[in-house]
Short mmCIF file of N, CA and C in Angstrom, two decimals:
data_model
loop_
_atom_site.label_atom_id
_atom_site.label_comp_id
_atom_site.label_asym_id
_atom_site.label_seq_id
_atom_site.Cartn_x
_atom_site.Cartn_y
_atom_site.Cartn_z
N MET A 1 -51.88 -14.04 -7.10
CA MET A 1 -53.15 -13.96 -7.81
C MET A 1 -52.90 -13.70 -9.28
N SER A 2 -52.03 -12.73 -9.60
CA SER A 2 -51.82 -12.44 -11.02
C SER A 2 -51.07 -13.59 -11.70
N LEU A 3 -50.24 -14.33 -10.96
CA LEU A 3 -49.56 -15.48 -11.55
C LEU A 3 -50.57 -16.56 -11.92
N MET A 4 -51.56 -16.77 -11.06
CA MET A 4 -52.60 -17.77 -11.37
C MET A 4 -53.40 -17.35 -12.60
N LEU A 5 -53.71 -16.06 -12.71
CA LEU A 5 -54.43 -15.58 -13.88
C LEU A 5 -53.59 -15.74 -15.14
N LEU A 6 -52.30 -15.49 -15.02
CA LEU A 6 -51.41 -15.66 -16.16
C LEU A 6 -51.34 -17.13 -16.60
N ILE A 7 -51.28 -18.04 -15.64
CA ILE A 7 -51.28 -19.47 -15.95
C ILE A 7 -52.60 -19.88 -16.60
N LEU A 8 -53.71 -19.40 -16.03
CA LEU A 8 -55.03 -19.70 -16.59
C LEU A 8 -55.15 -19.15 -18.00
N LEU A 9 -54.64 -17.96 -18.23
CA LEU A 9 -54.66 -17.37 -19.56
C LEU A 9 -53.86 -18.22 -20.54
N GLY A 10 -52.70 -18.69 -20.10
CA GLY A 10 -51.89 -19.56 -20.95
C GLY A 10 -52.59 -20.87 -21.26
N LEU A 11 -53.24 -21.46 -20.26
CA LEU A 11 -53.98 -22.70 -20.49
C LEU A 11 -55.15 -22.50 -21.45
N LEU A 12 -55.85 -21.39 -21.32
CA LEU A 12 -56.95 -21.10 -22.24
C LEU A 12 -56.44 -20.96 -23.67
N LEU A 13 -55.36 -20.21 -23.84
CA LEU A 13 -54.80 -20.05 -25.18
C LEU A 13 -54.32 -21.38 -25.76
N ALA A 14 -53.68 -22.18 -24.92
CA ALA A 14 -53.22 -23.50 -25.39
C ALA A 14 -54.42 -24.38 -25.74
N GLY A 15 -55.46 -24.33 -24.91
CA GLY A 15 -56.67 -25.12 -25.19
C GLY A 15 -57.32 -24.71 -26.49
N ILE A 16 -57.39 -23.41 -26.73
CA ILE A 16 -57.97 -22.93 -28.00
C ILE A 16 -57.13 -23.41 -29.18
N ALA A 17 -55.81 -23.31 -29.04
CA ALA A 17 -54.93 -23.75 -30.13
C ALA A 17 -55.10 -25.24 -30.41
N VAL A 18 -55.22 -26.05 -29.35
CA VAL A 18 -55.40 -27.50 -29.53
C VAL A 18 -56.74 -27.79 -30.19
N LEU A 19 -57.81 -27.11 -29.75
CA LEU A 19 -59.13 -27.32 -30.34
C LEU A 19 -59.16 -26.92 -31.81
N ILE A 20 -58.52 -25.80 -32.14
CA ILE A 20 -58.46 -25.38 -33.55
C ILE A 20 -57.66 -26.40 -34.36
N PHE A 21 -56.56 -26.89 -33.81
CA PHE A 21 -55.75 -27.90 -34.50
C PHE A 21 -56.59 -29.14 -34.81
N PHE A 22 -57.32 -29.64 -33.79
CA PHE A 22 -58.14 -30.84 -34.00
C PHE A 22 -59.30 -30.58 -34.96
N LYS A 23 -59.86 -29.37 -34.93
CA LYS A 23 -60.95 -29.04 -35.85
C LYS A 23 -60.43 -29.04 -37.28
N ILE A 24 -59.22 -28.50 -37.49
CA ILE A 24 -58.62 -28.49 -38.82
C ILE A 24 -58.34 -29.92 -39.29
N LYS A 25 -57.98 -30.81 -38.37
CA LYS A 25 -57.68 -32.21 -38.70
C LYS A 25 -58.96 -33.03 -38.95
N GLY A 26 -60.13 -32.38 -38.79
CA GLY A 26 -61.37 -33.06 -39.11
C GLY A 26 -62.17 -33.56 -37.92
N LYS A 27 -61.77 -33.29 -36.71
CA LYS A 27 -62.53 -33.71 -35.54
C LYS A 27 -63.80 -32.84 -35.44
N ASN A 28 -64.82 -33.42 -34.82
CA ASN A 28 -66.11 -32.74 -34.68
C ASN A 28 -66.11 -31.89 -33.41
N ILE A 29 -65.53 -30.71 -33.50
CA ILE A 29 -65.46 -29.80 -32.35
C ILE A 29 -66.31 -28.58 -32.69
N PRO A 30 -67.34 -28.31 -31.86
CA PRO A 30 -68.22 -27.17 -32.15
C PRO A 30 -67.45 -25.84 -32.11
N THR A 31 -67.72 -25.02 -33.09
CA THR A 31 -67.09 -23.70 -33.17
C THR A 31 -67.50 -22.84 -31.98
N THR A 32 -68.70 -23.08 -31.46
CA THR A 32 -69.18 -22.31 -30.31
C THR A 32 -68.25 -22.46 -29.11
N ILE A 33 -67.72 -23.65 -28.91
CA ILE A 33 -66.80 -23.89 -27.79
C ILE A 33 -65.55 -23.04 -27.96
N ILE A 34 -65.02 -23.01 -29.18
CA ILE A 34 -63.80 -22.24 -29.43
C ILE A 34 -64.08 -20.75 -29.23
N VAL A 35 -65.23 -20.28 -29.72
CA VAL A 35 -65.60 -18.86 -29.56
C VAL A 35 -65.78 -18.53 -28.08
N LEU A 36 -66.44 -19.42 -27.33
CA LEU A 36 -66.65 -19.20 -25.91
C LEU A 36 -65.32 -19.14 -25.15
N LEU A 37 -64.41 -20.05 -25.45
CA LEU A 37 -63.10 -20.01 -24.82
C LEU A 37 -62.33 -18.74 -25.20
N GLY A 38 -62.49 -18.29 -26.45
CA GLY A 38 -61.86 -17.05 -26.88
C GLY A 38 -62.41 -15.86 -26.10
N PHE A 39 -63.73 -15.84 -25.88
CA PHE A 39 -64.35 -14.77 -25.09
C PHE A 39 -63.84 -14.79 -23.65
N MET A 40 -63.73 -15.99 -23.07
CA MET A 40 -63.20 -16.10 -21.71
C MET A 40 -61.76 -15.61 -21.65
N THR A 41 -60.99 -15.89 -22.68
CA THR A 41 -59.60 -15.44 -22.72
C THR A 41 -59.53 -13.92 -22.74
N ILE A 42 -60.40 -13.31 -23.52
CA ILE A 42 -60.44 -11.84 -23.57
C ILE A 42 -60.81 -11.28 -22.20
N CYS A 43 -61.79 -11.89 -21.53
CA CYS A 43 -62.19 -11.43 -20.19
C CYS A 43 -61.05 -11.57 -19.19
N PHE A 44 -60.38 -12.71 -19.17
CA PHE A 44 -59.27 -12.92 -18.25
C PHE A 44 -58.11 -11.97 -18.56
N THR A 45 -57.90 -11.68 -19.85
CA THR A 45 -56.85 -10.73 -20.22
C THR A 45 -57.16 -9.35 -19.65
N GLY A 46 -58.43 -8.94 -19.71
CA GLY A 46 -58.83 -7.65 -19.14
C GLY A 46 -58.61 -7.61 -17.64
N VAL A 47 -58.99 -8.68 -16.95
CA VAL A 47 -58.78 -8.74 -15.50
C VAL A 47 -57.29 -8.72 -15.18
N TYR A 48 -56.52 -9.47 -15.92
CA TYR A 48 -55.08 -9.52 -15.68
C TYR A 48 -54.44 -8.15 -15.89
N SER A 49 -54.82 -7.47 -16.97
CA SER A 49 -54.22 -6.16 -17.23
C SER A 49 -54.60 -5.16 -16.16
N PHE A 50 -55.81 -5.27 -15.61
CA PHE A 50 -56.22 -4.37 -14.52
C PHE A 50 -55.41 -4.66 -13.26
N LEU A 51 -55.23 -5.93 -12.93
CA LEU A 51 -54.51 -6.28 -11.71
C LEU A 51 -53.00 -6.09 -11.84
N ASN A 52 -52.52 -6.04 -13.04
CA ASN A 52 -51.08 -5.96 -13.25
C ASN A 52 -50.58 -4.53 -13.35
N LYS A 53 -51.37 -3.56 -12.91
CA LYS A 53 -50.90 -2.18 -12.91
C LYS A 53 -49.77 -2.04 -11.90
N THR A 54 -48.99 -1.03 -12.08
CA THR A 54 -47.81 -0.87 -11.23
C THR A 54 -48.11 -0.11 -9.94
N GLU A 55 -49.34 0.33 -9.75
CA GLU A 55 -49.67 1.09 -8.54
C GLU A 55 -49.66 0.19 -7.32
N ASP A 56 -49.13 0.72 -6.23
CA ASP A 56 -49.11 0.00 -4.96
C ASP A 56 -50.41 0.30 -4.21
N TYR A 57 -51.32 -0.66 -4.18
CA TYR A 57 -52.64 -0.45 -3.57
C TYR A 57 -52.58 -0.50 -2.04
N ASN A 58 -51.45 -0.83 -1.47
CA ASN A 58 -51.29 -0.84 -0.01
C ASN A 58 -50.47 0.34 0.48
N ALA A 59 -50.18 1.28 -0.39
CA ALA A 59 -49.35 2.43 -0.02
C ALA A 59 -49.98 3.24 1.11
N TYR A 60 -51.31 3.28 1.17
CA TYR A 60 -51.99 4.07 2.19
C TYR A 60 -51.64 3.62 3.61
N GLN A 61 -51.17 2.40 3.77
CA GLN A 61 -50.87 1.88 5.10
C GLN A 61 -49.68 2.59 5.75
N ARG A 62 -48.88 3.26 4.96
CA ARG A 62 -47.74 3.96 5.55
C ARG A 62 -48.10 5.35 6.07
N LEU A 63 -49.31 5.83 5.78
CA LEU A 63 -49.73 7.14 6.29
C LEU A 63 -49.98 7.08 7.78
N GLN A 64 -49.55 8.12 8.48
CA GLN A 64 -49.71 8.21 9.93
C GLN A 64 -50.82 9.20 10.25
N TRP A 65 -52.03 8.68 10.46
CA TRP A 65 -53.16 9.53 10.80
C TRP A 65 -53.23 9.68 12.32
N GLN A 66 -53.60 10.87 12.75
CA GLN A 66 -53.85 11.08 14.17
C GLN A 66 -55.31 11.50 14.33
N PRO A 67 -55.86 11.28 15.50
CA PRO A 67 -57.26 11.65 15.72
C PRO A 67 -57.46 13.17 15.58
N LEU A 68 -58.62 13.54 15.09
CA LEU A 68 -58.94 14.95 14.94
C LEU A 68 -58.86 15.67 16.27
N ASN A 69 -58.14 16.78 16.28
CA ASN A 69 -58.07 17.64 17.44
C ASN A 69 -58.09 19.08 16.92
N PRO A 70 -59.29 19.69 16.84
CA PRO A 70 -59.40 21.03 16.25
C PRO A 70 -58.52 22.07 16.92
N GLU A 71 -58.25 21.93 18.22
CA GLU A 71 -57.42 22.91 18.92
C GLU A 71 -55.96 22.88 18.45
N GLN A 72 -55.51 21.77 17.90
CA GLN A 72 -54.12 21.65 17.45
C GLN A 72 -53.90 22.22 16.05
N ILE A 73 -54.98 22.42 15.29
CA ILE A 73 -54.82 22.81 13.89
C ILE A 73 -54.13 24.16 13.76
N ALA A 74 -54.63 25.20 14.43
CA ALA A 74 -54.05 26.55 14.30
C ALA A 74 -52.58 26.58 14.73
N PRO A 75 -52.21 26.00 15.88
CA PRO A 75 -50.78 26.01 16.25
C PRO A 75 -49.90 25.28 15.23
N LEU A 76 -50.39 24.19 14.67
CA LEU A 76 -49.60 23.47 13.66
C LEU A 76 -49.42 24.32 12.41
N VAL A 77 -50.47 24.99 11.99
CA VAL A 77 -50.38 25.86 10.81
C VAL A 77 -49.41 27.01 11.08
N GLU A 78 -49.45 27.57 12.29
CA GLU A 78 -48.52 28.65 12.64
C GLU A 78 -47.06 28.19 12.59
N GLN A 79 -46.85 26.92 12.84
CA GLN A 79 -45.50 26.35 12.77
C GLN A 79 -45.08 26.02 11.34
N GLY A 80 -45.99 26.24 10.37
CA GLY A 80 -45.67 26.01 8.96
C GLY A 80 -46.17 24.70 8.40
N TYR A 81 -46.89 23.92 9.18
CA TYR A 81 -47.41 22.65 8.70
C TYR A 81 -48.67 22.85 7.87
N ILE A 82 -48.92 21.89 7.01
CA ILE A 82 -50.20 21.78 6.32
C ILE A 82 -50.97 20.68 7.04
N VAL A 83 -52.24 20.94 7.34
CA VAL A 83 -53.07 19.96 8.04
C VAL A 83 -54.18 19.52 7.10
N PHE A 84 -54.25 18.23 6.87
CA PHE A 84 -55.30 17.63 6.04
C PHE A 84 -56.27 16.92 6.98
N VAL A 85 -57.53 17.36 6.96
CA VAL A 85 -58.55 16.79 7.84
C VAL A 85 -59.51 15.94 7.00
N ASP A 86 -59.77 14.74 7.50
CA ASP A 86 -60.71 13.82 6.85
C ASP A 86 -61.74 13.36 7.89
N ILE A 87 -62.99 13.76 7.69
CA ILE A 87 -64.09 13.32 8.54
C ILE A 87 -64.88 12.30 7.72
N TYR A 88 -65.07 11.12 8.28
CA TYR A 88 -65.73 10.04 7.55
C TYR A 88 -66.60 9.25 8.52
N ALA A 89 -67.38 8.35 7.94
CA ALA A 89 -68.15 7.38 8.72
C ALA A 89 -68.07 6.05 7.98
N ASP A 90 -68.03 4.96 8.73
CA ASP A 90 -67.91 3.64 8.11
C ASP A 90 -69.10 3.32 7.20
N TRP A 91 -70.28 3.84 7.51
CA TRP A 91 -71.48 3.55 6.74
C TRP A 91 -71.64 4.48 5.54
N CYS A 92 -70.75 5.44 5.38
CA CYS A 92 -70.86 6.48 4.35
C CYS A 92 -70.25 5.99 3.03
N LEU A 93 -71.09 5.77 2.02
CA LEU A 93 -70.60 5.29 0.73
C LEU A 93 -69.71 6.31 0.02
N PRO A 94 -70.06 7.61 0.00
CA PRO A 94 -69.12 8.56 -0.62
C PRO A 94 -67.76 8.60 0.09
N CYS A 95 -67.76 8.36 1.41
CA CYS A 95 -66.48 8.31 2.14
C CYS A 95 -65.63 7.15 1.62
N ARG A 96 -66.26 6.02 1.43
CA ARG A 96 -65.54 4.85 0.92
C ARG A 96 -65.02 5.09 -0.50
N ALA A 97 -65.86 5.75 -1.31
CA ALA A 97 -65.44 6.07 -2.68
C ALA A 97 -64.24 7.02 -2.66
N ASN A 98 -64.28 8.03 -1.77
CA ASN A 98 -63.16 8.96 -1.67
C ASN A 98 -61.87 8.25 -1.28
N LYS A 99 -61.98 7.29 -0.35
CA LYS A 99 -60.79 6.53 0.05
C LYS A 99 -60.25 5.73 -1.13
N ALA A 100 -61.13 4.98 -1.78
CA ALA A 100 -60.69 4.10 -2.87
C ALA A 100 -60.16 4.87 -4.06
N ASN A 101 -60.81 5.98 -4.41
CA ASN A 101 -60.47 6.69 -5.63
C ASN A 101 -59.45 7.80 -5.45
N VAL A 102 -59.25 8.25 -4.20
CA VAL A 102 -58.36 9.40 -4.01
C VAL A 102 -57.36 9.18 -2.89
N THR A 103 -57.81 9.17 -1.63
CA THR A 103 -56.85 9.23 -0.52
C THR A 103 -56.01 7.97 -0.33
N ARG A 104 -56.41 6.87 -0.92
CA ARG A 104 -55.60 5.65 -0.83
C ARG A 104 -54.82 5.36 -2.10
N ARG A 105 -54.88 6.26 -3.06
CA ARG A 105 -54.12 6.08 -4.30
C ARG A 105 -52.66 6.42 -4.05
N GLU A 106 -51.78 5.69 -4.68
CA GLU A 106 -50.35 5.82 -4.39
C GLU A 106 -49.83 7.23 -4.63
N LYS A 107 -50.24 7.88 -5.72
CA LYS A 107 -49.70 9.21 -5.98
C LYS A 107 -50.20 10.23 -4.97
N VAL A 108 -51.37 10.04 -4.40
CA VAL A 108 -51.87 10.93 -3.34
C VAL A 108 -51.14 10.61 -2.04
N VAL A 109 -50.97 9.33 -1.76
CA VAL A 109 -50.25 8.91 -0.55
C VAL A 109 -48.83 9.48 -0.56
N ASP A 110 -48.17 9.45 -1.70
CA ASP A 110 -46.81 9.97 -1.80
C ASP A 110 -46.75 11.45 -1.41
N VAL A 111 -47.77 12.21 -1.77
CA VAL A 111 -47.80 13.63 -1.43
C VAL A 111 -48.18 13.82 0.03
N LEU A 112 -49.19 13.07 0.51
CA LEU A 112 -49.63 13.22 1.90
C LEU A 112 -48.60 12.73 2.90
N ASP A 113 -47.66 11.92 2.46
CA ASP A 113 -46.65 11.35 3.34
C ASP A 113 -45.48 12.32 3.61
N ALA A 114 -45.60 13.54 3.13
CA ALA A 114 -44.52 14.52 3.31
C ALA A 114 -44.38 14.90 4.78
N ASP A 115 -43.19 15.31 5.16
CA ASP A 115 -42.91 15.68 6.55
C ASP A 115 -43.67 16.90 7.02
N ASN A 116 -44.04 17.78 6.09
CA ASN A 116 -44.71 19.02 6.49
C ASN A 116 -46.24 18.90 6.48
N ILE A 117 -46.76 17.70 6.29
CA ILE A 117 -48.21 17.49 6.26
C ILE A 117 -48.62 16.65 7.46
N ILE A 118 -49.58 17.17 8.21
CA ILE A 118 -50.16 16.46 9.35
C ILE A 118 -51.54 15.97 8.93
N LEU A 119 -51.80 14.70 9.14
CA LEU A 119 -53.08 14.10 8.77
C LEU A 119 -53.92 13.88 10.02
N MET A 120 -55.14 14.42 9.99
CA MET A 120 -56.08 14.23 11.11
C MET A 120 -57.35 13.61 10.58
N LYS A 121 -57.81 12.61 11.31
CA LYS A 121 -58.98 11.86 10.89
C LYS A 121 -60.00 11.87 12.00
N GLY A 122 -61.27 12.08 11.62
CA GLY A 122 -62.37 12.02 12.57
C GLY A 122 -63.38 10.99 12.12
N ASN A 123 -63.57 9.95 12.94
CA ASN A 123 -64.52 8.89 12.62
C ASN A 123 -65.88 9.24 13.22
N TRP A 124 -66.83 9.55 12.35
CA TRP A 124 -68.16 9.98 12.77
C TRP A 124 -69.17 8.85 12.58
N THR A 125 -68.71 7.61 12.66
CA THR A 125 -69.61 6.47 12.53
C THR A 125 -70.64 6.48 13.64
N GLU A 126 -70.19 6.78 14.83
CA GLU A 126 -71.09 6.93 15.98
C GLU A 126 -71.19 8.42 16.31
N PRO A 127 -72.28 8.85 16.94
CA PRO A 127 -72.40 10.26 17.30
C PRO A 127 -71.19 10.72 18.12
N ASN A 128 -70.68 11.89 17.75
CA ASN A 128 -69.50 12.44 18.41
C ASN A 128 -69.66 13.96 18.47
N PRO A 129 -69.96 14.51 19.64
CA PRO A 129 -70.19 15.96 19.75
C PRO A 129 -69.02 16.81 19.28
N MET A 130 -67.78 16.37 19.53
CA MET A 130 -66.62 17.15 19.11
C MET A 130 -66.56 17.25 17.58
N ILE A 131 -66.75 16.12 16.90
CA ILE A 131 -66.73 16.12 15.44
C ILE A 131 -67.93 16.90 14.90
N GLU A 132 -69.09 16.73 15.51
CA GLU A 132 -70.28 17.45 15.08
C GLU A 132 -70.07 18.96 15.20
N ASN A 133 -69.51 19.43 16.30
CA ASN A 133 -69.23 20.85 16.47
C ASN A 133 -68.20 21.35 15.46
N TYR A 134 -67.15 20.56 15.26
CA TYR A 134 -66.11 20.95 14.31
C TYR A 134 -66.70 21.12 12.91
N VAL A 135 -67.40 20.09 12.43
CA VAL A 135 -67.96 20.13 11.08
C VAL A 135 -68.95 21.29 10.96
N GLY A 136 -69.82 21.46 11.96
CA GLY A 136 -70.79 22.56 11.93
C GLY A 136 -70.12 23.92 11.92
N ASN A 137 -69.09 24.11 12.73
CA ASN A 137 -68.37 25.39 12.78
C ASN A 137 -67.60 25.67 11.50
N GLN A 138 -67.24 24.62 10.76
CA GLN A 138 -66.46 24.79 9.54
C GLN A 138 -67.35 24.94 8.30
N GLY A 139 -68.66 24.88 8.49
CA GLY A 139 -69.58 25.04 7.36
C GLY A 139 -69.92 23.74 6.65
N GLY A 140 -69.58 22.62 7.26
CA GLY A 140 -69.92 21.34 6.67
C GLY A 140 -71.30 20.90 7.09
N ILE A 141 -71.84 19.92 6.37
CA ILE A 141 -73.18 19.43 6.70
C ILE A 141 -73.20 17.95 7.05
N GLY A 142 -72.11 17.27 6.91
CA GLY A 142 -72.07 15.84 7.21
C GLY A 142 -70.82 15.21 6.64
N THR A 143 -70.90 13.91 6.41
CA THR A 143 -69.77 13.18 5.87
C THR A 143 -69.99 12.95 4.38
N PRO A 144 -68.96 12.85 3.62
CA PRO A 144 -67.57 13.12 3.97
C PRO A 144 -67.31 14.62 4.06
N PHE A 145 -66.33 14.96 4.88
CA PHE A 145 -65.91 16.36 5.02
C PHE A 145 -64.39 16.37 5.06
N ASN A 146 -63.81 17.09 4.12
CA ASN A 146 -62.36 17.20 4.05
C ASN A 146 -61.97 18.67 3.96
N LYS A 147 -60.92 19.01 4.68
CA LYS A 147 -60.46 20.40 4.68
C LYS A 147 -58.95 20.40 4.80
N VAL A 148 -58.32 21.36 4.12
CA VAL A 148 -56.87 21.50 4.14
C VAL A 148 -56.54 22.88 4.69
N TYR A 149 -55.68 22.90 5.70
CA TYR A 149 -55.21 24.14 6.32
C TYR A 149 -53.73 24.28 6.02
N GLY A 150 -53.28 25.51 5.91
CA GLY A 150 -51.86 25.74 5.71
C GLY A 150 -51.53 27.20 5.95
N PRO A 151 -50.24 27.53 5.89
CA PRO A 151 -49.81 28.91 6.14
C PRO A 151 -50.50 29.93 5.22
N SER A 152 -50.78 29.57 3.98
CA SER A 152 -51.46 30.48 3.05
C SER A 152 -52.96 30.55 3.29
N HIS A 153 -53.50 29.51 3.90
CA HIS A 153 -54.95 29.43 4.16
C HIS A 153 -55.18 28.90 5.59
N PRO A 154 -54.91 29.73 6.59
CA PRO A 154 -55.05 29.26 7.97
C PRO A 154 -56.50 28.94 8.35
N LYS A 155 -57.47 29.52 7.64
CA LYS A 155 -58.88 29.21 7.90
C LYS A 155 -59.31 27.93 7.16
N GLY A 156 -58.48 27.46 6.25
CA GLY A 156 -58.72 26.20 5.58
C GLY A 156 -59.41 26.32 4.24
N ILE A 157 -59.29 25.26 3.47
CA ILE A 157 -59.93 25.13 2.16
C ILE A 157 -60.81 23.89 2.23
N ILE A 158 -62.11 24.07 2.07
CA ILE A 158 -63.03 22.93 2.09
C ILE A 158 -62.95 22.23 0.73
N LEU A 159 -62.76 20.94 0.77
CA LEU A 159 -62.70 20.15 -0.45
C LEU A 159 -64.10 19.69 -0.84
N PRO A 160 -64.31 19.37 -2.12
CA PRO A 160 -65.64 18.90 -2.54
C PRO A 160 -65.99 17.57 -1.88
N VAL A 161 -67.29 17.32 -1.73
CA VAL A 161 -67.75 16.07 -1.13
C VAL A 161 -67.22 14.89 -1.92
N GLU A 162 -67.31 14.99 -3.23
CA GLU A 162 -66.75 13.94 -4.09
C GLU A 162 -65.33 14.35 -4.45
N LEU A 163 -64.39 13.81 -3.70
CA LEU A 163 -62.99 14.19 -3.88
C LEU A 163 -62.46 13.77 -5.24
N THR A 164 -61.53 14.57 -5.73
CA THR A 164 -60.75 14.19 -6.90
C THR A 164 -59.28 14.37 -6.53
N ILE A 165 -58.44 13.67 -7.22
CA ILE A 165 -57.01 13.79 -6.98
C ILE A 165 -56.56 15.23 -7.23
N ASN A 166 -57.05 15.82 -8.31
CA ASN A 166 -56.66 17.20 -8.62
C ASN A 166 -57.12 18.17 -7.55
N ALA A 167 -58.33 17.99 -7.00
CA ALA A 167 -58.82 18.88 -5.95
C ALA A 167 -57.92 18.81 -4.72
N VAL A 168 -57.48 17.62 -4.35
CA VAL A 168 -56.57 17.46 -3.21
C VAL A 168 -55.24 18.14 -3.50
N PHE A 169 -54.67 17.90 -4.69
CA PHE A 169 -53.38 18.49 -5.03
C PHE A 169 -53.46 20.01 -5.08
N GLN A 170 -54.56 20.55 -5.66
CA GLN A 170 -54.71 22.00 -5.75
C GLN A 170 -54.83 22.62 -4.36
N ALA A 171 -55.60 21.98 -3.47
CA ALA A 171 -55.76 22.51 -2.12
C ALA A 171 -54.44 22.47 -1.35
N LEU A 172 -53.70 21.39 -1.50
CA LEU A 172 -52.40 21.29 -0.82
C LEU A 172 -51.43 22.34 -1.34
N ASP A 173 -51.42 22.55 -2.65
CA ASP A 173 -50.54 23.58 -3.23
C ASP A 173 -50.95 24.98 -2.74
N ALA A 174 -52.24 25.24 -2.72
CA ALA A 174 -52.74 26.55 -2.31
C ALA A 174 -52.45 26.82 -0.83
N ALA A 175 -52.46 25.78 -0.01
CA ALA A 175 -52.30 25.94 1.43
C ALA A 175 -50.86 26.22 1.84
N LYS A 176 -49.89 25.96 0.96
CA LYS A 176 -48.46 26.10 1.30
C LYS A 176 -48.15 27.44 1.82
#
């Protein structure tokens, strides 16, 4: 995809150069066309620079999530693990935003992929009494609901509804 954008960008620049050359030689080429192609080049350059970032947008696929099991959290924490809980629903827009902006970002994935972190996910797309009881008992009101447990915080740290990378990192550090 980025190679095609790079080729298109090159063709646009070459086209603009050719049109300017012919305009200088006296051909009747409207300046509006050259300006429009220049604007398109700027737009494509912006798209290309966004897509050409070095972040691996598929890094999240290496995370090993297990289904939420509230009874396993305390024993895992007693063994020294950090447990990151993510309750979401497919229809939940803030849940999707949290995934795109935080939990699927490469630098967050790199931290969550540690051997001492257990990832538990609860899909609340359909009614689920176990998830409903868990969220209610933990002081949550719905989705998204994220909580981090660890040896320093065996009762857990509730994360904000609108996750930030810093909030996740701070909770993980505090839970150690």
